[in-house]
Coordinates of C-alpha atoms and ligand atoms in Angstrom, one line a residue:
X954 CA -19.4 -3.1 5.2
X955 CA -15.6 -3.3 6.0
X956 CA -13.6 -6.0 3.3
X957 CA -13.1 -8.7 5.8
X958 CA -9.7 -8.8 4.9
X959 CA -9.1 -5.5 5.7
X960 CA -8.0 -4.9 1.9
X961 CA -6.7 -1.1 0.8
X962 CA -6.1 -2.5 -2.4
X963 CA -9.1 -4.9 -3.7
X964 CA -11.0 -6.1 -4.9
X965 CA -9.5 -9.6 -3.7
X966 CA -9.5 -12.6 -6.4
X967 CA -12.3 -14.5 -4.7
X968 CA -15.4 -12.1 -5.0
X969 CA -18.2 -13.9 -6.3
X970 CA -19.6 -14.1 -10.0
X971 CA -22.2 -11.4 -8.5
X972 CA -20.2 -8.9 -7.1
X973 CA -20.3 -10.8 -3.6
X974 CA -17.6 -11.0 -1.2
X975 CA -16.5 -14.4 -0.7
X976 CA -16.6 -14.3 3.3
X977 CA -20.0 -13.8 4.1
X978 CA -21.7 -12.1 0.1
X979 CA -22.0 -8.8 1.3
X980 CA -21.4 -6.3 -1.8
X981 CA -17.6 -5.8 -2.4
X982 CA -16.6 -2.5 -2.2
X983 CA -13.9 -2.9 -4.7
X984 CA -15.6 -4.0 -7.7
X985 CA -16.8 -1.3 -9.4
X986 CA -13.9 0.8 -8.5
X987 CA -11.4 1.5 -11.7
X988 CA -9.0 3.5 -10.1
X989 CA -7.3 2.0 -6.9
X990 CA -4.3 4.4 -4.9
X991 CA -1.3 2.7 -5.8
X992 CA 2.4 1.6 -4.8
X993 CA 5.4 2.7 -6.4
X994 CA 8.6 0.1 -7.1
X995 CA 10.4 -0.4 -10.0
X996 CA 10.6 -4.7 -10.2
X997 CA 13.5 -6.2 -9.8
X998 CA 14.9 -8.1 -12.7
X999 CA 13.5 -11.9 -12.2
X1000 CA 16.1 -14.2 -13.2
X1001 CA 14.4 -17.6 -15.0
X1002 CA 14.9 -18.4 -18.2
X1003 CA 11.9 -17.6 -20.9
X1004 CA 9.6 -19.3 -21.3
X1005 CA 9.1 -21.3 -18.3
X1006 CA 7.2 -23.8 -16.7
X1007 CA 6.1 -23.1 -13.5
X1008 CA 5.2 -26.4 -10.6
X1009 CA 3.3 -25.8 -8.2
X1010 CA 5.0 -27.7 -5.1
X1011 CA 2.4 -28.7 -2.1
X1012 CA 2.9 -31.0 1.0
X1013 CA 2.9 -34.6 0.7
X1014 CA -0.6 -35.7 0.7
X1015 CA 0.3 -39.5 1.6
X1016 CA 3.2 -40.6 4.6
X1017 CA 4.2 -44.2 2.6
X1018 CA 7.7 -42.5 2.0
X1019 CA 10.1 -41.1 4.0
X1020 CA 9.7 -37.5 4.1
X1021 CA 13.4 -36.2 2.7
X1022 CA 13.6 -38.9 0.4
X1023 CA 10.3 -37.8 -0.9
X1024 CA 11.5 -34.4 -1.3
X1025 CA 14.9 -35.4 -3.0
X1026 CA 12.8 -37.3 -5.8
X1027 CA 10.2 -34.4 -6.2
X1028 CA 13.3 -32.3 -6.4
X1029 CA 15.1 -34.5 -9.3
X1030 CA 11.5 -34.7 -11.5
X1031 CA 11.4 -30.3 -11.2
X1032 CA 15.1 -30.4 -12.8
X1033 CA 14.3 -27.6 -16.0
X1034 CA 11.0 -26.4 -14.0
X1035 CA 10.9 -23.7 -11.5
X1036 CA 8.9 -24.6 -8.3
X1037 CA 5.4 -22.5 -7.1
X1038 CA 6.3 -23.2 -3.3
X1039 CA 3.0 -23.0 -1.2
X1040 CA 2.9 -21.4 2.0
X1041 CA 1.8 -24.3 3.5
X1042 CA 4.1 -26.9 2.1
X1043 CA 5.3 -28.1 5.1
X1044 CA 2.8 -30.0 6.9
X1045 CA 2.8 -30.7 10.0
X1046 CA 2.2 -34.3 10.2
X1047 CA 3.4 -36.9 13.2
X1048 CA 5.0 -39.0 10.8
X1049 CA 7.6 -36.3 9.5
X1050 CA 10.4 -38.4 10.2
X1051 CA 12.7 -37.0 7.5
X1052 CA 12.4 -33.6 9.8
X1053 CA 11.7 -31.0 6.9
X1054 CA 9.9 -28.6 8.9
X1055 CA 10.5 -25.1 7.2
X1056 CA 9.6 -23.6 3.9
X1057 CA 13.5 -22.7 3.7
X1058 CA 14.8 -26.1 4.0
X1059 CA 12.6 -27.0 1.1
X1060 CA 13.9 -24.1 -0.8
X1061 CA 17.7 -25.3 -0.2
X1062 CA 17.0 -28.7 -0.8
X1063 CA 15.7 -27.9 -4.3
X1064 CA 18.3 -25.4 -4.5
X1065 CA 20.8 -28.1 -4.0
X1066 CA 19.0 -30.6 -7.0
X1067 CA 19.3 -27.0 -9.3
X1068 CA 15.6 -25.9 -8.9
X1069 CA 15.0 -22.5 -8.4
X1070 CA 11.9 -22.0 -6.0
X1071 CA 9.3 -19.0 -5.9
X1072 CA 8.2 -18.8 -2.4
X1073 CA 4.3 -17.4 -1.9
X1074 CA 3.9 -15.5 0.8
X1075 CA 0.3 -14.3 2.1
X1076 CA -1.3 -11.4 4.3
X1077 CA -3.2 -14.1 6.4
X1078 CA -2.1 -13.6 10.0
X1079 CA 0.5 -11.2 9.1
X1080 CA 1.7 -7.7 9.4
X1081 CA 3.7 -6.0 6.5
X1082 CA 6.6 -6.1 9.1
X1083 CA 6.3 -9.3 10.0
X1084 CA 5.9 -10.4 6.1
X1085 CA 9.2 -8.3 5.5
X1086 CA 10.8 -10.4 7.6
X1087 CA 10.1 -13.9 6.8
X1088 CA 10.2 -12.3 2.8
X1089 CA 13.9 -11.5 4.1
X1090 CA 14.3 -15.7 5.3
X1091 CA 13.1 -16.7 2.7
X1092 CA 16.0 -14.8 0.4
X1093 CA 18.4 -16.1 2.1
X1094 CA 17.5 -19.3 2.1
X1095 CA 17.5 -18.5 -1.7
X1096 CA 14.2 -17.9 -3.1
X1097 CA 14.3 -16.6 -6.7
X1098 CA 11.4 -14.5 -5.9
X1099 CA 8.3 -14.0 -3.6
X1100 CA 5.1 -15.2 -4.8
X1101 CA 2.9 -12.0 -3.4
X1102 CA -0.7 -12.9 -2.9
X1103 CA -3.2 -11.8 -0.1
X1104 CA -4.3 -15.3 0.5
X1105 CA -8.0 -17.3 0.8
X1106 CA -10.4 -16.5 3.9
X1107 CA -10.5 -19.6 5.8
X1108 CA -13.2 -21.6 4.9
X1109 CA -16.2 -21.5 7.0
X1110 CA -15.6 -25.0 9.0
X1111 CA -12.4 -22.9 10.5
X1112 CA -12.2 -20.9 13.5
X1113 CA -12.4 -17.5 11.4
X1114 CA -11.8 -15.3 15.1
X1115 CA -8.1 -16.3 15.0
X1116 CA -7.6 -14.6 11.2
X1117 CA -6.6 -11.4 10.4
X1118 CA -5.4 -10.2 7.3
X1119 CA -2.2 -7.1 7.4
X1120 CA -1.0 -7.0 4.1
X1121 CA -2.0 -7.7 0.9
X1122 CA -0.5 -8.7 -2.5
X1123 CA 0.3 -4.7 -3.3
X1124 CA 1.9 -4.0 0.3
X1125 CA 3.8 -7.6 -0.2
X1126 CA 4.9 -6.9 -3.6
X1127 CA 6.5 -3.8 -2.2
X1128 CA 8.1 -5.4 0.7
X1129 CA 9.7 -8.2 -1.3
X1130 CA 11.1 -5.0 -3.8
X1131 CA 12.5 -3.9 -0.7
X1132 CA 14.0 -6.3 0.7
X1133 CA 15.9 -6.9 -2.5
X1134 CA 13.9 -10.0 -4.0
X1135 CA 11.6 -10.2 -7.0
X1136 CA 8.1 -10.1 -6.1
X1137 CA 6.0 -12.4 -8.6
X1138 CA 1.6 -11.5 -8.0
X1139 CA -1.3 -13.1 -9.1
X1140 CA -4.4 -12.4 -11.3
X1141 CA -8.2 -14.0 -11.4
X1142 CA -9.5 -13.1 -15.0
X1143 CA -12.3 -14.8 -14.6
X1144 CA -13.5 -12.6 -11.0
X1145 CA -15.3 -9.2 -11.9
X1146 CA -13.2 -6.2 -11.2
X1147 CA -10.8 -4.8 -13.1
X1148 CA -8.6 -7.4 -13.6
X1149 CA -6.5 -6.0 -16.5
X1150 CA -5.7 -2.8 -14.9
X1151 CA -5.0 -4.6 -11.5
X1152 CA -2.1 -6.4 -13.0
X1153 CA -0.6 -3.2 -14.0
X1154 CA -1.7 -2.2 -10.5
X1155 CA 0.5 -4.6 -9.2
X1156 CA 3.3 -4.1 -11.6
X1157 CA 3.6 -0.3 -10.5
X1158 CA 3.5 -2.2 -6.9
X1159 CA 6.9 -3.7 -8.1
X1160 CA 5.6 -7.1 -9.6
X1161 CA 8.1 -8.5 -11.7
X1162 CA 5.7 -11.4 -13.1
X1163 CA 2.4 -11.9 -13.0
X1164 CA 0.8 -15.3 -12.7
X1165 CA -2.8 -16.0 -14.2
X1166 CA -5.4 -17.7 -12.2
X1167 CA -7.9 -20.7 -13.9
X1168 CA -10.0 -17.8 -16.0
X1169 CA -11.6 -20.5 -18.5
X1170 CA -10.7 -21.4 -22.0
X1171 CA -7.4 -20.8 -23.5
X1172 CA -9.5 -18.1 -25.5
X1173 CA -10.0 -16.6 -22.7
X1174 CA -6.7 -16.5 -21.6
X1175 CA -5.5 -14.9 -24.8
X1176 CA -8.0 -12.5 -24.8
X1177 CA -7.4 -11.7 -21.3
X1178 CA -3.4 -11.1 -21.7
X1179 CA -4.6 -9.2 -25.0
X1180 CA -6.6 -6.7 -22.5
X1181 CA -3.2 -6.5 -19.9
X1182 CA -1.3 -5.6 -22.7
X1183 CA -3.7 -3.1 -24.0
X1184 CA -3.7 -1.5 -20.8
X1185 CA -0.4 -1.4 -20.4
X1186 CA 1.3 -4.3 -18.4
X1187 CA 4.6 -5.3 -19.4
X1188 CA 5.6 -7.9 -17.2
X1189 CA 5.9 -11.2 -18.2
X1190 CA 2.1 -13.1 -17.9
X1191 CA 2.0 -17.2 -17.3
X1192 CA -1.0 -18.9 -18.2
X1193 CA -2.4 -21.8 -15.9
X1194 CA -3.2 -25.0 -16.9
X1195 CA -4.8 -27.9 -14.4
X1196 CA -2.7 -30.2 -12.7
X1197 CA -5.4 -32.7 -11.6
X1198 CA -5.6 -36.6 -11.8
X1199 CA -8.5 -37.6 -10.2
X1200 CA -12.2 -36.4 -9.2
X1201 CA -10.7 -35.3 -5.6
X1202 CA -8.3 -33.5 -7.1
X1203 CA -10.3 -31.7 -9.9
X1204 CA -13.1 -30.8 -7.2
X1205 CA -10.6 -29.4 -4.9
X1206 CA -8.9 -27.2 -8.0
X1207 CA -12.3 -26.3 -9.0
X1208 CA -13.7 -24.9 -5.4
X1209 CA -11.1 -22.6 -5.0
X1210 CA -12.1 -18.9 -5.1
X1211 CA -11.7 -17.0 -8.0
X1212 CA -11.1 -20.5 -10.2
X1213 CA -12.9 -21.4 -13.6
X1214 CA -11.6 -24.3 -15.3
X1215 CA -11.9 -24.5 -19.0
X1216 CA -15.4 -25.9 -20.5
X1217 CA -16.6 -29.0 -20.2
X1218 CA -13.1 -30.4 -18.1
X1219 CA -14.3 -30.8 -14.8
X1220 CA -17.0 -33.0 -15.8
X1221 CA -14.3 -34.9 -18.4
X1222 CA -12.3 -35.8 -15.2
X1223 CA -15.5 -36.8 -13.1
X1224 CA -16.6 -38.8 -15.4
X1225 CA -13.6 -40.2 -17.0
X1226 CA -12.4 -44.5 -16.8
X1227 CA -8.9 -43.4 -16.3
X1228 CA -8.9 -39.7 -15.1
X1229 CA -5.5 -39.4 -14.5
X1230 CA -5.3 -39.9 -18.6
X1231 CA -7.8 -38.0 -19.1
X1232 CA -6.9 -34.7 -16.9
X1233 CA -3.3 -35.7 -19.1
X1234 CA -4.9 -35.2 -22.5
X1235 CA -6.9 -32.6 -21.5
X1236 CA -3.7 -30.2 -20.3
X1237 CA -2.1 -31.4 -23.3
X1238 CA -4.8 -29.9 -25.5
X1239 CA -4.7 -26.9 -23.3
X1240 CA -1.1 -26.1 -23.4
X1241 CA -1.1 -26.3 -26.9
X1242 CA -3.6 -24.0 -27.3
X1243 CA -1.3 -21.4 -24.6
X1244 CA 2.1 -22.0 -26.3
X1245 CA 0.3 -21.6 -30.2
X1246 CA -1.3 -17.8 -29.2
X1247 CA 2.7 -16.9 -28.5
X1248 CA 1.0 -14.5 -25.4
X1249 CA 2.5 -16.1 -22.4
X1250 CA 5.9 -16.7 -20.6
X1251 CA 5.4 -19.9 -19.9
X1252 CA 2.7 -21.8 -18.0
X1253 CA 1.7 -22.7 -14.4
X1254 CA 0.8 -26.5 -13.5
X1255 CA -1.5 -25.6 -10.5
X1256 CA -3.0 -27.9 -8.9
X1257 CA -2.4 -31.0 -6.8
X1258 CA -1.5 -34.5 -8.4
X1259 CA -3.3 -36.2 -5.8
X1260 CA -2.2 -40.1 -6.5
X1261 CA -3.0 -43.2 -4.5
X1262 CA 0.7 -43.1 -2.7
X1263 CA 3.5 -40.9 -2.8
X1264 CA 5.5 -42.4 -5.8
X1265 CA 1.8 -42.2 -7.4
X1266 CA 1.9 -38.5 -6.7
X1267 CA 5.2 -38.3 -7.8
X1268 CA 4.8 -40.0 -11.2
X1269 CA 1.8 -38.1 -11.7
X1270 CA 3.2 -34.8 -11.4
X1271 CA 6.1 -35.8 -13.3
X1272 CA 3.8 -36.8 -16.8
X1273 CA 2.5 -33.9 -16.6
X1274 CA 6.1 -32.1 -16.3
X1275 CA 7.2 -34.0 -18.8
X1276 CA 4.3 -33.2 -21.2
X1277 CA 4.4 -29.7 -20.8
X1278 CA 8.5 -29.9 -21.6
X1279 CA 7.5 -31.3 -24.7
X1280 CA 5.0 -28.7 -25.8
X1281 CA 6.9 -26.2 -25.2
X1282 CA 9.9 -26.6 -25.7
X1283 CA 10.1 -30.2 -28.1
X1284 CA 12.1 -31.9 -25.4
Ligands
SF4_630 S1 -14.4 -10.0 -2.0 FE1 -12.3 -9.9 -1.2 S2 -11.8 -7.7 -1.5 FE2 -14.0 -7.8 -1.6 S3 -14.8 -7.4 0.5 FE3 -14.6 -9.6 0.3 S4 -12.5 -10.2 1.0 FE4 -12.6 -7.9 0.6

């Protein structure tokens, strides 16, 4: 059965716990293969500061604000943080009255507050061409580096006839190399595969950093940038850590493919009084735990602070900024 994603290079992060693809279950054909044909780049030197504390940046999930001046105080809280911008951050609401309606304009705009953005870029709809290209906008509208991923299978709900996937993270990670931009991949440790060896995979593809999926524990994390090291991978390796403030949130975290969040936490959220504090504390324990086992380059909030308004989403996001500054860094 062909990979629905018309994959050279998979297994994909979002095979099942049983070896199932996450489209439609059939076996993946990936799994149980070690070796994979593989890409040759040399990565480009990716210039953050390490260790570093990654955001992800997502589209305004409330309208109470004017859209640019929502931006311009999500820029000033990222100040010291490099922004994880998602291909979809610009939505495309009616009420976009502050007219920010490109993923470049976002990059300038934080450029302009001094936050470098990583821009993610996915094979969903997409040709390698056609990636190089908007990879090449995306540079010159100052993107530090691509963020190289093949991107989630629509869920079933959507109109799956009008997806098609041309490139994946390896044939991205190339085409950022050559159009002169770091390329930064991604990593599921908790999918089956060969997870380990695809990060080096992806390295030889030109992958200049590798983020880590939701795999678990922090034990699991160490052990898991123990095994990429083992085998080989150089690159720098960011650990996650949850972003999430409420039940919605931690639901919507949690159902993604290819995510396992650490014991016991989504059910701490779900049934916590306050689960904004709570998903708070719990990160806090968690990065801890990351910046103690001196393995990682820094760490990835991922997630959405989903808030009751947008200065709610805002102050969210920015405690748990804050809190991470202070872990790892004392500030
Ligand atoms: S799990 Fe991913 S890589 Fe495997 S067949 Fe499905 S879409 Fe393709």
């Amino acid at each position: 059965v062909p990979c629905p994603k018309a994959m050279a290079f998979g297994p994909c992060g979002g095979v099942g716990s049983d070896g199932g693809c996450e489209v439609d279950g059939h076996l993946c054909p990936f799994v149980s293969a070690l070796a994979v044909p593989t890409i040759e780049r040399t990565p480009l030197p990716l210039h953050l500061p390490l260790p570093t504390i990654i955001v992800d940046v997502v589209a305004p999930t409330h309208w109470n604000m004017e859209v640019r001046e929502l931006w311009h105080q999500g820029a000033d809280r990222l100040v010291g943080s490099v922004a994880l911008i998602r291909e979809d951050v610009v939505a495309r609401r009616p009420r976009n009255e502050g007219r920010i309606r490109s993923t470049q304009q976002v990059i300038k705009l934080l450029q302009r507050a001094g936050v470098p953005s990583i821009a993610t870029v996915t094979g969903r709809n997409r040709t390698v061409e056609s990636a190089r290209c908007h990879i090449g906008q995306l540079r010159d509208a100052g993107a530090v580096a691509i963020h190289c991923v093949t991107g989630d299978y629509p869920r079933a709900s959507s109109n799956r006839s009008t997806v098609c996937f041309g490139a994946e993270a390896m044939t991205l990670a190339a085409a950022a190399v050559d159009e002169g931009v770091p390329a930064t991949v991604a990593e599921s440790p908790a999918s089956p595969g060969f997870r380990a060896h695809r990060v080096k995979v992806k390295q030889q593809a030109g992958a200049s950093l590798c983020l880590l999926n939701h795999g678990g524990d922090a034990s699991n994390q160490i052990s898991f940038a123990d095994h990429c090291r083992a085998v080989g991978v150089t690159i720098p390796l960011v650990a996650p850590v949850p972003m999430v403030a409420s039940k919605r949130s931690a639901l919507a975290l949690a159902g993604r493919p290819g995510v396992q969040l650490p014991h016991g936490f989504l059910d701490a959220i779900i049934d916590a009084v306050d689960p904004a504090a709570e998903g708070l504390l719990a990160a806090y324990i968690f990065m801890r735990e990351l910046a103690a086992s001196g393995r990682f380059d820094g760490i990835n909030l991922s997630g959405s602070a989903v808030g009751a308004s947008s200065t709610g989403q805002l102050s969210i996001a920015d405690n748990f900024i804050r809190r991470a500054h202070q872990t790892w860094f004392g500030s």
